[in-house]
CSV table of C-alpha atoms in Angstrom, one decimal:
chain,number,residue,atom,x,y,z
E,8,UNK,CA,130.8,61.1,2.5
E,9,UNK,CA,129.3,64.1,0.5
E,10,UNK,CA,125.9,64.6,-0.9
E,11,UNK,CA,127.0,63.6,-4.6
E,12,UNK,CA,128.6,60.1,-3.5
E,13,UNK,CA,125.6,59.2,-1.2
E,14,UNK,CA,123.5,59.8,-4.1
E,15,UNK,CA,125.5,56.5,-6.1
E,16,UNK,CA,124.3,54.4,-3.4
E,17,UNK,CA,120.6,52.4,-3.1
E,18,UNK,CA,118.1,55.1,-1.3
E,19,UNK,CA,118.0,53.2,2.1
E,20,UNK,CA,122.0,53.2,2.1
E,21,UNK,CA,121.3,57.3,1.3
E,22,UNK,CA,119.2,57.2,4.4
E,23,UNK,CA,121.4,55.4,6.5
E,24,UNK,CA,124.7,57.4,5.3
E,25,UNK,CA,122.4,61.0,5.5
E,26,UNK,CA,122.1,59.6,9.3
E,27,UNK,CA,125.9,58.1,10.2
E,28,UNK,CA,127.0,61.4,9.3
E,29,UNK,CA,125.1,63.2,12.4
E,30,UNK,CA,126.7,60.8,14.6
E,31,UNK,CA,130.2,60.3,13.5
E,32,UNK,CA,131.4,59.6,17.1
E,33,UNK,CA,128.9,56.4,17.7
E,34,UNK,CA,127.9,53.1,16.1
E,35,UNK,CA,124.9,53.3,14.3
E,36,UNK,CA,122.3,50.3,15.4
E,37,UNK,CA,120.2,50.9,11.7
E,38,UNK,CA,117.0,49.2,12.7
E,39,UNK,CA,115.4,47.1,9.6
E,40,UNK,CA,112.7,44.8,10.3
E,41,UNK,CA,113.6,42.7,13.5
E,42,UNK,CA,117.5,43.5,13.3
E,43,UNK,CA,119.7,46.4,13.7
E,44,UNK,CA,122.2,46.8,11.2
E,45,UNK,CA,125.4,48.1,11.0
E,46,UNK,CA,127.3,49.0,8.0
E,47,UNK,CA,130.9,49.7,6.6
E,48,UNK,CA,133.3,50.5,9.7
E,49,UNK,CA,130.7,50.5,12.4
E,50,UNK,CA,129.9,46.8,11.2
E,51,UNK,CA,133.7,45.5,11.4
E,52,UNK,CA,134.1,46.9,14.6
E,53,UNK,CA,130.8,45.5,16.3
E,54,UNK,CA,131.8,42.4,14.4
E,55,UNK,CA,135.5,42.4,16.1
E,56,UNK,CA,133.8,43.7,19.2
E,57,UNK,CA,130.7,41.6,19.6
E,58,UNK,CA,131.7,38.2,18.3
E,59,UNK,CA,129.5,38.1,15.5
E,60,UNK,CA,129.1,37.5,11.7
E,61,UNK,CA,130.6,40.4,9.3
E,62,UNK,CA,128.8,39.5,5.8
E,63,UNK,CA,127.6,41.9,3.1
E,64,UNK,CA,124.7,43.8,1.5
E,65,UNK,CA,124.4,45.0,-1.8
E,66,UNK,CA,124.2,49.0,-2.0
E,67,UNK,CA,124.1,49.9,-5.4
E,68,UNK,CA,128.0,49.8,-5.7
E,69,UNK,CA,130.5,47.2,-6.9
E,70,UNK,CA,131.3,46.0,-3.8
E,71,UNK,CA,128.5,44.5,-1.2
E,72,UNK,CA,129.3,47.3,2.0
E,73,UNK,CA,130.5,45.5,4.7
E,74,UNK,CA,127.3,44.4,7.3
E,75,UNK,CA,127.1,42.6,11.0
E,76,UNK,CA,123.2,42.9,13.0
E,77,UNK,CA,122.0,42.2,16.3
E,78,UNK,CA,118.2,40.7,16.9
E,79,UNK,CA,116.4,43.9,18.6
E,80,UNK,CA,115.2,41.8,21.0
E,81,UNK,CA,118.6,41.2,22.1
E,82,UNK,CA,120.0,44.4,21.5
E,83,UNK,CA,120.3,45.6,24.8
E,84,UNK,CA,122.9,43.3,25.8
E,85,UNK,CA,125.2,43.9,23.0
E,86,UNK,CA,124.9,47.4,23.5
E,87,UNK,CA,125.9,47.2,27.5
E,88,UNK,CA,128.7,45.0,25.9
E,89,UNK,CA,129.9,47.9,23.2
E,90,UNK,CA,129.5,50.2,26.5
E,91,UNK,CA,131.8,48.1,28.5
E,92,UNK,CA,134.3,48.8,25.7
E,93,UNK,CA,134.2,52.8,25.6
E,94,UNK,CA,132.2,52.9,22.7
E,95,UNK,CA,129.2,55.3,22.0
E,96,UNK,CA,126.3,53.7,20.0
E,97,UNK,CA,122.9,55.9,18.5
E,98,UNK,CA,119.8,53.9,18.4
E,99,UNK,CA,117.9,54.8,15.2
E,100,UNK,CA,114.3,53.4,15.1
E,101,UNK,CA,111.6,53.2,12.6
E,102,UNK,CA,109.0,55.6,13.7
E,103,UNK,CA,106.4,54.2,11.5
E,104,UNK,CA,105.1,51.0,10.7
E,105,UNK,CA,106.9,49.5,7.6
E,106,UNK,CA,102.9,48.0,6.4
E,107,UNK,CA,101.4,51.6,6.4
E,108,UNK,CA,104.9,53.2,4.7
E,109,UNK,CA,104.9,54.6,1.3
E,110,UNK,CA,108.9,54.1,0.5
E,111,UNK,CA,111.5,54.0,2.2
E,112,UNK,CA,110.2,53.8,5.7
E,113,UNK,CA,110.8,56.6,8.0
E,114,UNK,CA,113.7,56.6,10.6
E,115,UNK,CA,115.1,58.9,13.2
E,116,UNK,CA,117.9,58.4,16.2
E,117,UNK,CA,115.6,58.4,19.6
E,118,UNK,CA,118.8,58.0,22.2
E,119,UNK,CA,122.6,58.1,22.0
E,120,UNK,CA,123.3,55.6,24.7
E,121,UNK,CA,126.6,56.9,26.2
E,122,UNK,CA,129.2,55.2,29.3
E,123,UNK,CA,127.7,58.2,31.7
E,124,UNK,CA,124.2,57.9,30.2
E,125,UNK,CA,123.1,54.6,30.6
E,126,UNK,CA,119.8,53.9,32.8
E,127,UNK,CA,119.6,50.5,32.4
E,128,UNK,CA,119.7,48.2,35.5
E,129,UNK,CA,120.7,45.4,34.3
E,130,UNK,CA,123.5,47.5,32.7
E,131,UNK,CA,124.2,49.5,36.1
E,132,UNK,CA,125.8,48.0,39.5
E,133,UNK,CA,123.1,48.2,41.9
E,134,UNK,CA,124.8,49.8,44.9
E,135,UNK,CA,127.1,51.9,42.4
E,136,UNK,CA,125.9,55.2,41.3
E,137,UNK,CA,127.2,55.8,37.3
E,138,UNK,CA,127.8,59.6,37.3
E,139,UNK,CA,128.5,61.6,34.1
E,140,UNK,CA,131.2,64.8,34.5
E,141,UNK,CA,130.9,68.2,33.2
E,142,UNK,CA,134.3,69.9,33.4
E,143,UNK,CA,134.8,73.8,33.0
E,144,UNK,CA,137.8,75.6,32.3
E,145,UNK,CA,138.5,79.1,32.4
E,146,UNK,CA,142.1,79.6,32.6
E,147,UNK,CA,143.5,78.1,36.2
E,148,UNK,CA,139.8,77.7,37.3
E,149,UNK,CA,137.4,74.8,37.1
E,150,UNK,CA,133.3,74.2,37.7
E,151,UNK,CA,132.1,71.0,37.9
E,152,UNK,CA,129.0,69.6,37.5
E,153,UNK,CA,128.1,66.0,38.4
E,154,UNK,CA,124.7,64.0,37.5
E,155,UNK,CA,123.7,60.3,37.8
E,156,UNK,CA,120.6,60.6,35.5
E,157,UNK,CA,119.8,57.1,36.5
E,158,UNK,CA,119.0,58.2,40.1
E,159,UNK,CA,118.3,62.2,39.3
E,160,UNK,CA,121.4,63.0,41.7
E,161,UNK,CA,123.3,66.1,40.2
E,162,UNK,CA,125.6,67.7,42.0
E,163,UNK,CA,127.9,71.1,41.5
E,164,UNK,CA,130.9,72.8,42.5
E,165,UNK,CA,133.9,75.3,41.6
E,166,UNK,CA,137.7,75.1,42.2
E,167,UNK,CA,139.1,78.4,42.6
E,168,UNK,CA,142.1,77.7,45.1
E,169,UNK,CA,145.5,77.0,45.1
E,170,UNK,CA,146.6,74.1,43.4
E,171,UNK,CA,143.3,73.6,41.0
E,172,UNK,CA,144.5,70.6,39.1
E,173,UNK,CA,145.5,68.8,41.7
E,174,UNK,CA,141.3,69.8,43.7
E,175,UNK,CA,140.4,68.9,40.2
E,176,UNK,CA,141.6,65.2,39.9
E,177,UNK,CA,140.8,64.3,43.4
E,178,UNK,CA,137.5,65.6,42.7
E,179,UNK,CA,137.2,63.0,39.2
E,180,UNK,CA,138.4,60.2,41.6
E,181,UNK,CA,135.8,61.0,44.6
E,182,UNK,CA,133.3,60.7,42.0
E,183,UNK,CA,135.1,58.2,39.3
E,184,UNK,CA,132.9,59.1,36.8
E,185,UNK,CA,132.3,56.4,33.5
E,186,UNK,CA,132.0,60.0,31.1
E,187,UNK,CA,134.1,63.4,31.2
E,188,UNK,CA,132.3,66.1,29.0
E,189,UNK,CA,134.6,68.4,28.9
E,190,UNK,CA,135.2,72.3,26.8
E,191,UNK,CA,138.0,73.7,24.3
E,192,UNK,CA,140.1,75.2,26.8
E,193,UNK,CA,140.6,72.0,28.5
E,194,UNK,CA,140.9,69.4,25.9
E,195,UNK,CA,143.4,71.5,24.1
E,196,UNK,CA,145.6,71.1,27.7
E,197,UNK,CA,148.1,68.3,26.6
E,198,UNK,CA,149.2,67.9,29.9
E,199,UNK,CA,146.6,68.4,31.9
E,200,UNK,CA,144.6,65.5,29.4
E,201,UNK,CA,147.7,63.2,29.6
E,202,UNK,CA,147.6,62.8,33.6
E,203,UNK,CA,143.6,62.4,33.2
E,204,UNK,CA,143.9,59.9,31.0
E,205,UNK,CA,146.5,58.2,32.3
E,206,UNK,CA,144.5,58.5,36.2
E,207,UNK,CA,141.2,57.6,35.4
E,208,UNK,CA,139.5,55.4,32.7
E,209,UNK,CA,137.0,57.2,31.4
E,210,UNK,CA,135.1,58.2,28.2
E,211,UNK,CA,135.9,62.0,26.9
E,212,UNK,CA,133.8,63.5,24.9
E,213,UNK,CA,134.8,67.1,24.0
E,214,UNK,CA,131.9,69.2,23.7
E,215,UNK,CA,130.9,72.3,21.9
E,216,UNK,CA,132.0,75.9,24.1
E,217,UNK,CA,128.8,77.5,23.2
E,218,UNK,CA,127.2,75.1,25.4
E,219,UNK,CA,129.0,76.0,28.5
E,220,UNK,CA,127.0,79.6,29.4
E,221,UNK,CA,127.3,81.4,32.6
E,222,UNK,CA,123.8,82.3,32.4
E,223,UNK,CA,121.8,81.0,35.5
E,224,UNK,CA,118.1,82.2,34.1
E,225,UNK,CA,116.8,78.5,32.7
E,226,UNK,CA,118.4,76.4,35.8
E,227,UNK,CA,117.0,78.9,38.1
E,228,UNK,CA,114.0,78.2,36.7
E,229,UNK,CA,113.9,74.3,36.0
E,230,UNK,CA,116.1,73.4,39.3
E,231,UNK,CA,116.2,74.3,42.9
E,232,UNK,CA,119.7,75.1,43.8
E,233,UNK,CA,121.0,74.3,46.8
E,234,UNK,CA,123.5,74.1,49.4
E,235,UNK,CA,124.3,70.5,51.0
E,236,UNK,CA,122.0,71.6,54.0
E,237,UNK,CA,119.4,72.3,51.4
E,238,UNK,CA,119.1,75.5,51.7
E,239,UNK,CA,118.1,77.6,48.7
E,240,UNK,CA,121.1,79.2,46.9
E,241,UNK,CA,120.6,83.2,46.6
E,242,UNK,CA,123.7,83.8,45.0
E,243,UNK,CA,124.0,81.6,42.0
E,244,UNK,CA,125.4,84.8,39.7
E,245,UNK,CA,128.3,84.5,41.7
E,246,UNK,CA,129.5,81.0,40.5
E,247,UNK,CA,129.3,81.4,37.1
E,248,UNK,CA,132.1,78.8,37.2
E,249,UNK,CA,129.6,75.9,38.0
E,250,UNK,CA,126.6,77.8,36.0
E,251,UNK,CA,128.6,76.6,32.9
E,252,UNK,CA,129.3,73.1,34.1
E,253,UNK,CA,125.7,72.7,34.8
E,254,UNK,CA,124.4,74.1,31.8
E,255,UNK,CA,126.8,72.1,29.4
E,256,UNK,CA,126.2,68.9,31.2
E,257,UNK,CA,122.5,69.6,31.0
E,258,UNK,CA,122.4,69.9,27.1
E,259,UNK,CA,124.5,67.2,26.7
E,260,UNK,CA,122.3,64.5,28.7
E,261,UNK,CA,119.7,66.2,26.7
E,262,UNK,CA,121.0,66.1,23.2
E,263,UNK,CA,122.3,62.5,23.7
E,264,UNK,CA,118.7,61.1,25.5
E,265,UNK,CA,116.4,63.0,23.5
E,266,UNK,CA,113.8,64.1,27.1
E,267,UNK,CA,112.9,66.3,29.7
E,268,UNK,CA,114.4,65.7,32.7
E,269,UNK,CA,111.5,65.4,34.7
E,270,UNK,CA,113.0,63.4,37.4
E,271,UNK,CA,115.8,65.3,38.4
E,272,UNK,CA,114.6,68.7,40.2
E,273,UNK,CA,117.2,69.8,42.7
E,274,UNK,CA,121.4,70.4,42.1
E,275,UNK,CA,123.5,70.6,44.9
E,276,UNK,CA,125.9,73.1,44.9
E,277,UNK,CA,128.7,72.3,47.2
E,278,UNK,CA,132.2,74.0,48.8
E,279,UNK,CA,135.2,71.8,47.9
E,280,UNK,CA,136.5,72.4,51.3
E,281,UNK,CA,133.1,70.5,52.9
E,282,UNK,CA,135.1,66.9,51.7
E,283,UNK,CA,138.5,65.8,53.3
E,284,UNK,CA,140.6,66.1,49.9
E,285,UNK,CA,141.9,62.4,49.0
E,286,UNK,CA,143.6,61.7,45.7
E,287,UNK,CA,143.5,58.9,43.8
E,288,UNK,CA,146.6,57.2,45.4
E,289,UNK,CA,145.5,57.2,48.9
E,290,UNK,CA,141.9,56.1,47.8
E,291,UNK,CA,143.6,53.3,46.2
E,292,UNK,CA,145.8,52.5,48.9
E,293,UNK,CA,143.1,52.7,51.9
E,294,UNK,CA,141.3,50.3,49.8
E,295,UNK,CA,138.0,52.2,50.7
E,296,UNK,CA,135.6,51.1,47.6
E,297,UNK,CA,137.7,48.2,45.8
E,298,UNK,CA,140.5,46.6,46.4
E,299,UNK,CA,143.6,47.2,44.8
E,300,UNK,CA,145.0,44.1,43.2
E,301,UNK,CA,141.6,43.2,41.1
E,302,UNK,CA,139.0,46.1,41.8
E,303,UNK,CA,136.3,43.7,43.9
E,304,UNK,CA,134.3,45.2,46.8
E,305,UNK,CA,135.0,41.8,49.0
E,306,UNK,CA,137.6,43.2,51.6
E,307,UNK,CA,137.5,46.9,51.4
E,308,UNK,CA,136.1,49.2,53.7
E,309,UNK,CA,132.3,49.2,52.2
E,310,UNK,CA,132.2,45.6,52.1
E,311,UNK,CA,132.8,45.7,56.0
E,312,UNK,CA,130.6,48.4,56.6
E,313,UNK,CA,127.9,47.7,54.2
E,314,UNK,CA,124.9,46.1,56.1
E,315,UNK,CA,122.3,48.6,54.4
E,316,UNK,CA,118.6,47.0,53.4
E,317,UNK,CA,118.6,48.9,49.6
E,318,UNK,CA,120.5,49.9,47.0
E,319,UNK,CA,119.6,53.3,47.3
E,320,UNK,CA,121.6,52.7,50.9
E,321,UNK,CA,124.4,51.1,49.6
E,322,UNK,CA,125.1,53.8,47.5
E,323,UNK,CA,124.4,56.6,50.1
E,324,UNK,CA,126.8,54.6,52.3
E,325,UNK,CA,129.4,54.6,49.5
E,326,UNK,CA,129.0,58.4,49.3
E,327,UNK,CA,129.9,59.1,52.6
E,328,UNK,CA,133.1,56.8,53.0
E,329,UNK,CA,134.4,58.4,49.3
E,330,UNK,CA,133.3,62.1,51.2
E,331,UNK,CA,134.7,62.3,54.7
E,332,UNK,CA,133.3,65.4,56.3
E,333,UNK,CA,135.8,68.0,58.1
E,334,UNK,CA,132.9,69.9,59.6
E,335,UNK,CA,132.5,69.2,63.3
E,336,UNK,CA,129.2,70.1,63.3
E,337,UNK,CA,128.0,67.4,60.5
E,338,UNK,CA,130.0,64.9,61.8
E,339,UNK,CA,128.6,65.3,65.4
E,340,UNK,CA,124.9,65.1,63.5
E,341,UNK,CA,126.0,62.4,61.4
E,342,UNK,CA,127.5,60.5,64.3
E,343,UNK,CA,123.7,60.9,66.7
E,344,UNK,CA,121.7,59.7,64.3
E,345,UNK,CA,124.3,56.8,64.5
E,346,UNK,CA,124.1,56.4,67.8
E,347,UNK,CA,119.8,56.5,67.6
E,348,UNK,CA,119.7,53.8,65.5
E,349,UNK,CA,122.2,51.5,67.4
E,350,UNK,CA,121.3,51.8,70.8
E,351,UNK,CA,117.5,51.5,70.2
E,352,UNK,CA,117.2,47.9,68.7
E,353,UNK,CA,113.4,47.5,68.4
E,354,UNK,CA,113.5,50.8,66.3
E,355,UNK,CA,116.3,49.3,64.0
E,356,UNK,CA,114.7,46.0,63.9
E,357,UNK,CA,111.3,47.9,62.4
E,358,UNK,CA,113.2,50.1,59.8
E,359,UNK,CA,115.1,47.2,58.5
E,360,UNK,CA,112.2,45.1,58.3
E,361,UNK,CA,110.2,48.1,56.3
E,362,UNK,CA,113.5,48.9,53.8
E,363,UNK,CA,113.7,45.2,53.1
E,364,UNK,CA,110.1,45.8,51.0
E,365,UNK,CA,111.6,49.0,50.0
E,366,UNK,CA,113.1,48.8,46.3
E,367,UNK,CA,115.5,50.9,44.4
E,368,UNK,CA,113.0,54.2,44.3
E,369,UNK,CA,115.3,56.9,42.7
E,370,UNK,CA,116.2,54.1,39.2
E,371,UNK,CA,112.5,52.8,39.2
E,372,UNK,CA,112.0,56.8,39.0
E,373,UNK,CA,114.3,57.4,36.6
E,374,UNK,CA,112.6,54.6,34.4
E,375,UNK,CA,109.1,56.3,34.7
E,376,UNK,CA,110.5,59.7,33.5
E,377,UNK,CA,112.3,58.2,30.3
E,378,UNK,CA,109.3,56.5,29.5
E,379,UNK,CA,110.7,53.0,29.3
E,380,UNK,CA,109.2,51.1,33.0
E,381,UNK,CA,107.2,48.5,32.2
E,382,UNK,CA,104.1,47.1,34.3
E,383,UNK,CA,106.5,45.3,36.5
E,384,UNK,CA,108.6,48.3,37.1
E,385,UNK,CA,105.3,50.3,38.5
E,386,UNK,CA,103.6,48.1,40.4
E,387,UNK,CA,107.1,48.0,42.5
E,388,UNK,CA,107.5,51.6,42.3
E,389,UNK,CA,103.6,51.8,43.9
E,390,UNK,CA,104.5,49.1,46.6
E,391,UNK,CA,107.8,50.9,47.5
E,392,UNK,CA,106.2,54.1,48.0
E,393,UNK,CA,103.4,52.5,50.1
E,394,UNK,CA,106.2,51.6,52.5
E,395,UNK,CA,107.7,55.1,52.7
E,396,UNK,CA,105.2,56.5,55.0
E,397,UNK,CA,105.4,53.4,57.8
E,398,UNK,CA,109.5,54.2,58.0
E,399,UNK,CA,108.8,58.0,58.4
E,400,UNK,CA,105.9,56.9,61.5
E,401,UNK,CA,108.1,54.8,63.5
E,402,UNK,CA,108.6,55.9,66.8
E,403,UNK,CA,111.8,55.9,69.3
């Protein structure tokens, strides 16, 4: 709405339009005393959406705008629920309290919660990393850059080969990413959109080309880059490709969460052509993740496999059935420290018994750095850590 018609409403519906209008894309949770409101089309869709009450508030016009609220004690939920839909929603807060206020009392959006943003557990699957996608196009080439800001994973890579697409959509469906942030050149691809769409079910947001730089100054600065041996990265000038995936997907997560990203301090930068290629059809059809007929885990190949003491296992082990190695090399490594582990029982039997007072480390890490772990979430983060040095000590 412009300035002029804002101005014929009450002042808080001035406030609360002044704000919608920054966040056109998301439903507005409009915090007033111990609700969040929603107003005009955000609250008939979160109405149709959440099963709740659609009334009405007065607003200094005719006709009483259209209203549905949430308790903020229970807000969380209905958020994960609006998630679960593909919707965005902005969380504005009062950021003063209403008894010390003169007027209107202050407000101001503190997190955009997104389908690739959300650190939550009781919104995430424990043993499921929830990774957000940066995609980069620049004519027939891609960069990719890959982040599951629950756990502080990020990960990075170009496709400059033959057949790119095709690299490109096995790559979304190694990683089956909730959120695509994706640039100009490739949302304006009507083909190219139509077979991602039509692959993957996923939220797209289409983000701002200014924010996909080459420039590696500030990650080189913030980051260690690295290989998937961990070796530092000397030549990151020369894949500017994945520079502007990483740098787009950083200012997004940053712009939508509204922090530092204290906890994340290393990117992987990896070769395509480390990972046996596997589209989405033969992923589907080897049933390695979920199943094909209804999506469960009971039957597939993880659910056979998976005997691991954490989450933070269970998702590691997902990660390597989704990324079969072709190196020899690795998969001779891989396949010792197998072999250790099995043929030495008593050393199994103490690492299992340590994990199993191991908790999910890298999310109760990811709390602490978006300031929202409570007591609870510490003291388990302090007895977790405690265990850490007993597993590195044991012994063959």
């Amino acid at each position: 709405m412009s300035e002029n018609k804002n101005k014929e409403f009450s002042p808080m519906m001035q406030r609360y339009l002044e704000t919608k209008e920054q966040y056109k894309d998301c439903i507005l949770f409009y915090r007033l005393g111990d609700f969040y409101e929603m107003f005009f089309d955000d609250a008939i869709t979160a109405a149709r959406e959440l099963e709740i009450t659609l009334t009405g508030k007065d607003c200094g016009q005719e006709e009483r705008a259209p209203m549905a609220g949430v308790p903020h004690h229970a807000a969380e939920m209905y958020i994960s629920r609006l998630i679960a839909k593909g919707y965005k929603v902005a969380i504005c807060e009062q950021l003063e309290d209403p008894k010390n206020a003169k007027g209107i009392v202050k407000r101001g959006v503190i997190r955009v919660v997104t389908p690739g943003t959300i650190v939550e557990s009781n919104m995430l699957e424990e043993r499921k990393n929830n990774y957000i996608m940066s995609i980069f196009k620049s004519g027939i080439y891609f960069g990719i850059g890959v982040c599951d800001i629950s756990t502080g994973e990020f990960y990075a890579a170009e496709i400059k080969d033959n057949n790119n697409f095709p690299q490109l959509l096995d790559e979304i469906a190694r990683y089956t990413p909730s959120e695509l942030v994706i640039n100009s050149n490739l949302a304006d691809c009507t083909e190219e959109m139509s077979k991602i769409r039509e692959r993957f079910q996923c939220y797209i947001t289409r983000f701002q080309d200014k924010f996909y730089d080459s420039k590696p100054d500030i990650i080189k600065l913030r980051f260690n880059l690295v290989d998937p041996n961990q070796k530092l990265i000397e030549n990151i000038e020369e894949r500017s490709f994945a520079v502007a995936s990483i740098n787009a997907l950083i200012e997004y997560i940053e712009q939508t969460q509204m922090t530092s990203l204290d906890h994340i301090n290393k990117i992987t930068i990896y070769q395509i052509s480390k990972y046996m290629s596997l589209d989405i059809n033969a992923r589907r059809n080897l049933e390695i993740t979920e199943k094909m007929r209804d999506k469960s885990k009971k039957g597939t190949l993880l659910w056979v496999l998976d005997k691991t003491s954490t989450s933070m296992g269970g998702r590691h082990l997902r990660r390597w059935l989704n990324d079969p190695l072709i190196d020899t090399l690795e998969i001779n490594r891989r396949l010792e420290s197998v072999k250790e582990l099995k043929e030495n029982v008593m050393l199994r039997g103490d690492v299992i018994d340590n994990l199993k007072k191991v908790y999910d480390i890298e999310r109760l890490a990811g709390k602490m750095a978006y300031g929202n772990a409570n007591a609870r979430d510490m003291i388990t983060l302090k007895n977790s850590l405690a265990r850490l040095p007993e597993v590195v000590n044991l012994q063959c």
